[in-house]
PDB file of C-alpha atoms in Angstrom:
ATOM      1  CA  MET W   1     -41.638 206.604 115.959  1.00  0.00           C
ATOM      2  CA  THR W   2     -43.921 208.258 115.396  1.00  0.00           C
ATOM      3  CA  ILE W   3     -47.008 206.632 114.667  1.00  0.00           C
ATOM      4  CA  PHE W   4     -49.766 207.944 111.920  1.00  0.00           C
ATOM      5  CA  SER W   5     -53.213 206.344 111.460  1.00  0.00           C
ATOM      6  CA  THR W   6     -54.820 208.564 108.691  1.00  0.00           C
ATOM      7  CA  PRO W   7     -54.307 206.800 105.123  1.00  0.00           C
ATOM      8  CA  LEU W   8     -52.296 209.020 103.807  1.00  0.00           C
ATOM      9  CA  ALA W   9     -49.270 207.942 105.925  1.00  0.00           C
ATOM     10  CA  ARG W  10     -50.312 204.377 106.106  1.00  0.00           C
ATOM     11  CA  GLN W  11     -49.359 204.457 102.530  1.00  0.00           C
ATOM     12  CA  PHE W  12     -45.495 205.239 103.241  1.00  0.00           C
ATOM     13  CA  VAL W  13     -43.688 202.537 103.520  1.00  0.00           C
ATOM     14  CA  GLY W  14     -39.924 202.966 105.050  1.00  0.00           C
ATOM     15  CA  PHE W  15     -40.751 206.552 105.622  1.00  0.00           C
ATOM     16  CA  ASP W  16     -40.875 206.196 109.577  1.00  0.00           C
ATOM     17  CA  THR W  17     -36.838 208.577 109.827  1.00  0.00           C
ATOM     18  CA  LEU W  18     -38.903 211.114 107.198  1.00  0.00           C
ATOM     19  CA  PHE W  19     -42.101 211.739 109.198  1.00  0.00           C
ATOM     20  CA  ASP W  20     -40.063 211.464 112.729  1.00  0.00           C
ATOM     21  CA  GLU W  21     -37.562 214.959 111.397  1.00  0.00           C
ATOM     22  CA  LEU W  22     -40.886 216.463 110.326  1.00  0.00           C
ATOM     23  CA  ASN W  23     -42.229 216.375 114.082  1.00  0.00           C
ATOM     24  CA  GLU W  24     -38.680 217.622 114.910  1.00  0.00           C
ATOM     25  CA  MET W  25     -38.918 220.359 112.485  1.00  0.00           C
ATOM     26  CA  ALA W  26     -42.196 221.331 113.799  1.00  0.00           C
ATOM     27  CA  THR W  27     -40.924 222.265 116.420  1.00  0.00           C
ATOM     28  CA  ARG W  28     -36.705 223.536 116.616  1.00  0.00           C
ATOM     29  CA  LYS W  29     -36.507 227.921 115.835  1.00  0.00           C
ATOM     30  CA  GLU W  30     -35.061 228.387 112.913  1.00  0.00           C
ATOM     31  CA  SER W  31     -32.898 232.003 112.368  1.00  0.00           C
ATOM     32  CA  ASN W  32     -33.868 234.115 110.257  1.00  0.00           C
ATOM     33  CA  TYR W  33     -30.122 235.520 109.590  1.00  0.00           C
ATOM     34  CA  PRO W  34     -29.472 235.962 107.027  1.00  0.00           C
ATOM     35  CA  ALA W  35     -32.011 236.483 104.933  1.00  0.00           C
ATOM     36  CA  TYR W  36     -32.710 233.967 101.735  1.00  0.00           C
ATOM     37  CA  ASN W  37     -34.637 232.832  99.372  1.00  0.00           C
ATOM     38  CA  ILE W  38     -35.434 230.136  97.287  1.00  0.00           C
ATOM     39  CA  ALA W  39     -36.866 230.029  93.498  1.00  0.00           C
ATOM     40  CA  LYS W  40     -37.948 227.158  91.557  1.00  0.00           C
ATOM     41  CA  ASP W  41     -36.812 228.245  88.105  1.00  0.00           C
ATOM     42  CA  ASP W  42     -38.313 225.046  85.827  1.00  0.00           C
ATOM     43  CA  ASP W  43     -38.462 221.688  86.757  1.00  0.00           C
ATOM     44  CA  GLU W  44     -34.859 221.248  86.824  1.00  0.00           C
ATOM     45  CA  HIS W  45     -33.333 224.266  88.182  1.00  0.00           C
ATOM     46  CA  TYR W  46     -33.468 226.239  91.338  1.00  0.00           C
ATOM     47  CA  ARG W  47     -31.789 229.505  93.406  1.00  0.00           C
ATOM     48  CA  ILE W  48     -30.814 230.181  96.844  1.00  0.00           C
ATOM     49  CA  GLU W  49     -29.843 233.366  97.447  1.00  0.00           C
ATOM     50  CA  LEU W  50     -29.456 234.527  99.951  1.00  0.00           C
ATOM     51  CA  ALA W  51     -28.622 238.724 101.814  1.00  0.00           C
ATOM     52  CA  LEU W  52     -24.654 238.343 102.901  1.00  0.00           C
ATOM     53  CA  ALA W  53     -23.401 242.397 103.169  1.00  0.00           C
ATOM     54  CA  GLY W  54     -20.790 242.907 104.831  1.00  0.00           C
ATOM     55  CA  PHE W  55     -19.258 239.296 104.340  1.00  0.00           C
ATOM     56  CA  SER W  56     -16.162 239.280 101.093  1.00  0.00           C
ATOM     57  CA  ARG W  57     -16.095 235.720  98.777  1.00  0.00           C
ATOM     58  CA  ASP W  58     -13.212 234.941 101.314  1.00  0.00           C
ATOM     59  CA  GLU W  59     -15.339 234.268 104.607  1.00  0.00           C
ATOM     60  CA  ILE W  60     -17.793 232.396 103.196  1.00  0.00           C
ATOM     61  CA  SER W  61     -18.127 228.519 102.679  1.00  0.00           C
ATOM     62  CA  ILE W  62     -20.803 226.424 100.309  1.00  0.00           C
ATOM     63  CA  GLN W  63     -20.711 222.731 101.425  1.00  0.00           C
ATOM     64  CA  THR W  64     -22.993 219.423 100.758  1.00  0.00           C
ATOM     65  CA  GLU W  65     -22.990 215.917 102.926  1.00  0.00           C
ATOM     66  CA  LYS W  66     -25.271 213.883 102.398  1.00  0.00           C
ATOM     67  CA  GLY W  67     -28.152 215.998 101.199  1.00  0.00           C
ATOM     68  CA  ILE W  68     -27.711 219.396 102.990  1.00  0.00           C
ATOM     69  CA  LEU W  69     -26.311 221.899 101.319  1.00  0.00           C
ATOM     70  CA  THR W  70     -24.600 224.045 104.017  1.00  0.00           C
ATOM     71  CA  VAL W  71     -23.703 227.720 103.386  1.00  0.00           C
ATOM     72  CA  ALA W  72     -21.247 229.049 106.235  1.00  0.00           C
ATOM     73  CA  ALA W  73     -19.819 232.317 106.940  1.00  0.00           C
ATOM     74  CA  ASN W  74     -17.308 233.690 109.814  1.00  0.00           C
ATOM     75  CA  LYS W  75     -16.569 237.382 109.549  1.00  0.00           C
ATOM     76  CA  ALA W  76     -12.524 239.176 110.597  1.00  0.00           C
ATOM     77  CA  GLU W  77     -12.240 240.831 113.430  1.00  0.00           C
ATOM     78  CA  ASP W  78     -13.427 243.931 112.790  1.00  0.00           C
ATOM     79  CA  THR W  79     -11.617 247.123 115.063  1.00  0.00           C
ATOM     80  CA  ALA W  80     -13.717 249.931 113.516  1.00  0.00           C
ATOM     81  CA  ASN W  81     -15.260 252.087 116.893  1.00  0.00           C
ATOM     82  CA  TYR W  82     -18.663 252.640 114.765  1.00  0.00           C
ATOM     83  CA  LEU W  83     -21.034 254.682 116.363  1.00  0.00           C
ATOM     84  CA  HIS W  84     -23.843 252.495 115.202  1.00  0.00           C
ATOM     85  CA  GLN W  85     -23.536 249.562 113.859  1.00  0.00           C
ATOM     86  CA  GLY W  86     -26.783 248.405 111.759  1.00  0.00           C
ATOM     87  CA  ILE W  87     -24.901 245.543 109.478  1.00  0.00           C
ATOM     88  CA  ALA W  88     -24.570 242.362 111.073  1.00  0.00           C
ATOM     89  CA  LYS W  89     -22.176 240.645 110.481  1.00  0.00           C
ATOM     90  CA  ARG W  90     -22.027 237.923 113.305  1.00  0.00           C
ATOM     91  CA  ALA W  91     -21.042 234.542 111.671  1.00  0.00           C
ATOM     92  CA  PHE W  92     -23.801 231.663 110.782  1.00  0.00           C
ATOM     93  CA  SER W  93     -24.481 227.938 109.362  1.00  0.00           C
ATOM     94  CA  LYS W  94     -27.952 227.746 107.190  1.00  0.00           C
ATOM     95  CA  ALA W  95     -28.475 224.619 106.257  1.00  0.00           C
ATOM     96  CA  PHE W  96     -30.850 222.493 103.701  1.00  0.00           C
ATOM     97  CA  ARG W  97     -32.085 219.352 102.840  1.00  0.00           C
ATOM     98  CA  LEU W  98     -32.132 218.620  99.349  1.00  0.00           C
ATOM     99  CA  ALA W  99     -34.071 216.217  97.875  1.00  0.00           C
ATOM    100  CA  GLU W 100     -32.573 213.425  95.489  1.00  0.00           C
ATOM    101  CA  TYR W 101     -30.433 214.579  92.667  1.00  0.00           C
ATOM    102  CA  ILE W 102     -30.102 218.149  93.086  1.00  0.00           C
ATOM    103  CA  LYS W 103     -26.723 219.120  92.413  1.00  0.00           C
ATOM    104  CA  ILE W 104     -25.284 222.341  92.773  1.00  0.00           C
ATOM    105  CA  ASP W 105     -24.542 224.288  89.576  1.00  0.00           C
ATOM    106  CA  ASP W 106     -22.810 227.220  90.483  1.00  0.00           C
ATOM    107  CA  ALA W 107     -22.700 229.690  93.382  1.00  0.00           C
ATOM    108  CA  GLN W 108     -21.982 233.507  92.364  1.00  0.00           C
ATOM    109  CA  PHE W 109     -20.868 236.395  95.351  1.00  0.00           C
ATOM    110  CA  THR W 110     -22.106 239.325  93.546  1.00  0.00           C
ATOM    111  CA  ASP W 111     -23.099 242.924  95.665  1.00  0.00           C
ATOM    112  CA  GLY W 112     -23.957 241.074  98.549  1.00  0.00           C
ATOM    113  CA  ILE W 113     -26.165 238.687  97.397  1.00  0.00           C
ATOM    114  CA  LEU W 114     -24.714 235.072  97.411  1.00  0.00           C
ATOM    115  CA  THR W 115     -26.836 233.113  94.674  1.00  0.00           C
ATOM    116  CA  ILE W 116     -26.080 229.231  94.339  1.00  0.00           C
ATOM    117  CA  PHE W 117     -27.665 227.570  91.220  1.00  0.00           C
ATOM    118  CA  LEU W 118     -29.464 223.931  91.665  1.00  0.00           C
ATOM    119  CA  ARG W 119     -30.008 221.683  88.794  1.00  0.00           C
ATOM    120  CA  ARG W 120     -32.019 218.324  88.965  1.00  0.00           C
ATOM    121  CA  GLU W 121     -29.872 215.672  87.548  1.00  0.00           C
ATOM    122  CA  ILE W 122     -31.734 212.603  87.461  1.00  0.00           C
ATOM    123  CA  PRO W 123     -29.690 209.486  86.182  1.00  0.00           C
ATOM    124  CA  GLU W 124     -31.788 207.700  83.116  1.00  0.00           C
ATOM    125  CA  ASP W 125     -32.301 204.602  84.435  1.00  0.00           C
ATOM    126  CA  ARG W 126     -34.573 206.349  87.385  1.00  0.00           C
ATOM    127  CA  LYS W 127     -36.802 208.278  85.077  1.00  0.00           C
ATOM    128  CA  SER W 128     -39.932 207.158  83.697  1.00  0.00           C
ATOM    129  CA  THR W 129     -41.369 206.044  80.539  1.00  0.00           C
ATOM    130  CA  ARG W 130     -44.678 205.723  78.948  1.00  0.00           C
ATOM    131  CA  LEU W 131     -46.045 203.137  76.569  1.00  0.00           C
ATOM    132  CA  ASN W 132     -48.287 203.931  73.996  1.00  0.00           C
ATOM    133  CA  SER W 133     -50.718 201.789  72.566  1.00  0.00           C
ATOM    134  CA  SER W 134     -47.999 200.027  70.312  1.00  0.00           C
ATOM    135  CA  HIS W 135     -46.137 199.343  73.174  1.00  0.00           C
ATOM    136  CA  GLN W 136     -43.553 202.228  71.557  1.00  0.00           C
ATOM    137  CA  ILE W 137     -41.711 204.308  74.238  1.00  0.00           C
ATOM    138  CA  ILE W 138     -43.510 207.705  74.152  1.00  0.00           C
ATOM    139  CA  SER W 139     -41.466 209.526  77.034  1.00  0.00           C
TER     140      SER W 139
END
């Protein structure tokens, strides 16, 4: 278990596993294959783009489980006799931790780029509300 003595860290109760995970992530070496982008389109919409040249739609799998989005691909055996092979087609599995209430909206595979569209869906009972001076709900 990690002990944090900074005033900010002491304000977080019950997040000890998060801090342990952050420490573990700092020492983990992550493969940079395949290349990817993460974009925030607005407060509720995100995109993950992965460069998957050489893979077909049938060789790619996308799944979520317990807040982890996993994209994996496995290329079928290639029997071509290459003089030079610069396009990497090795199998991979890339995992992304999703924040609470993030859901997959859609996935598109176009021109070798896999785009996964994500949306934050906060349940109505979890949304914050504000009251004005007359105790009327503003938002």
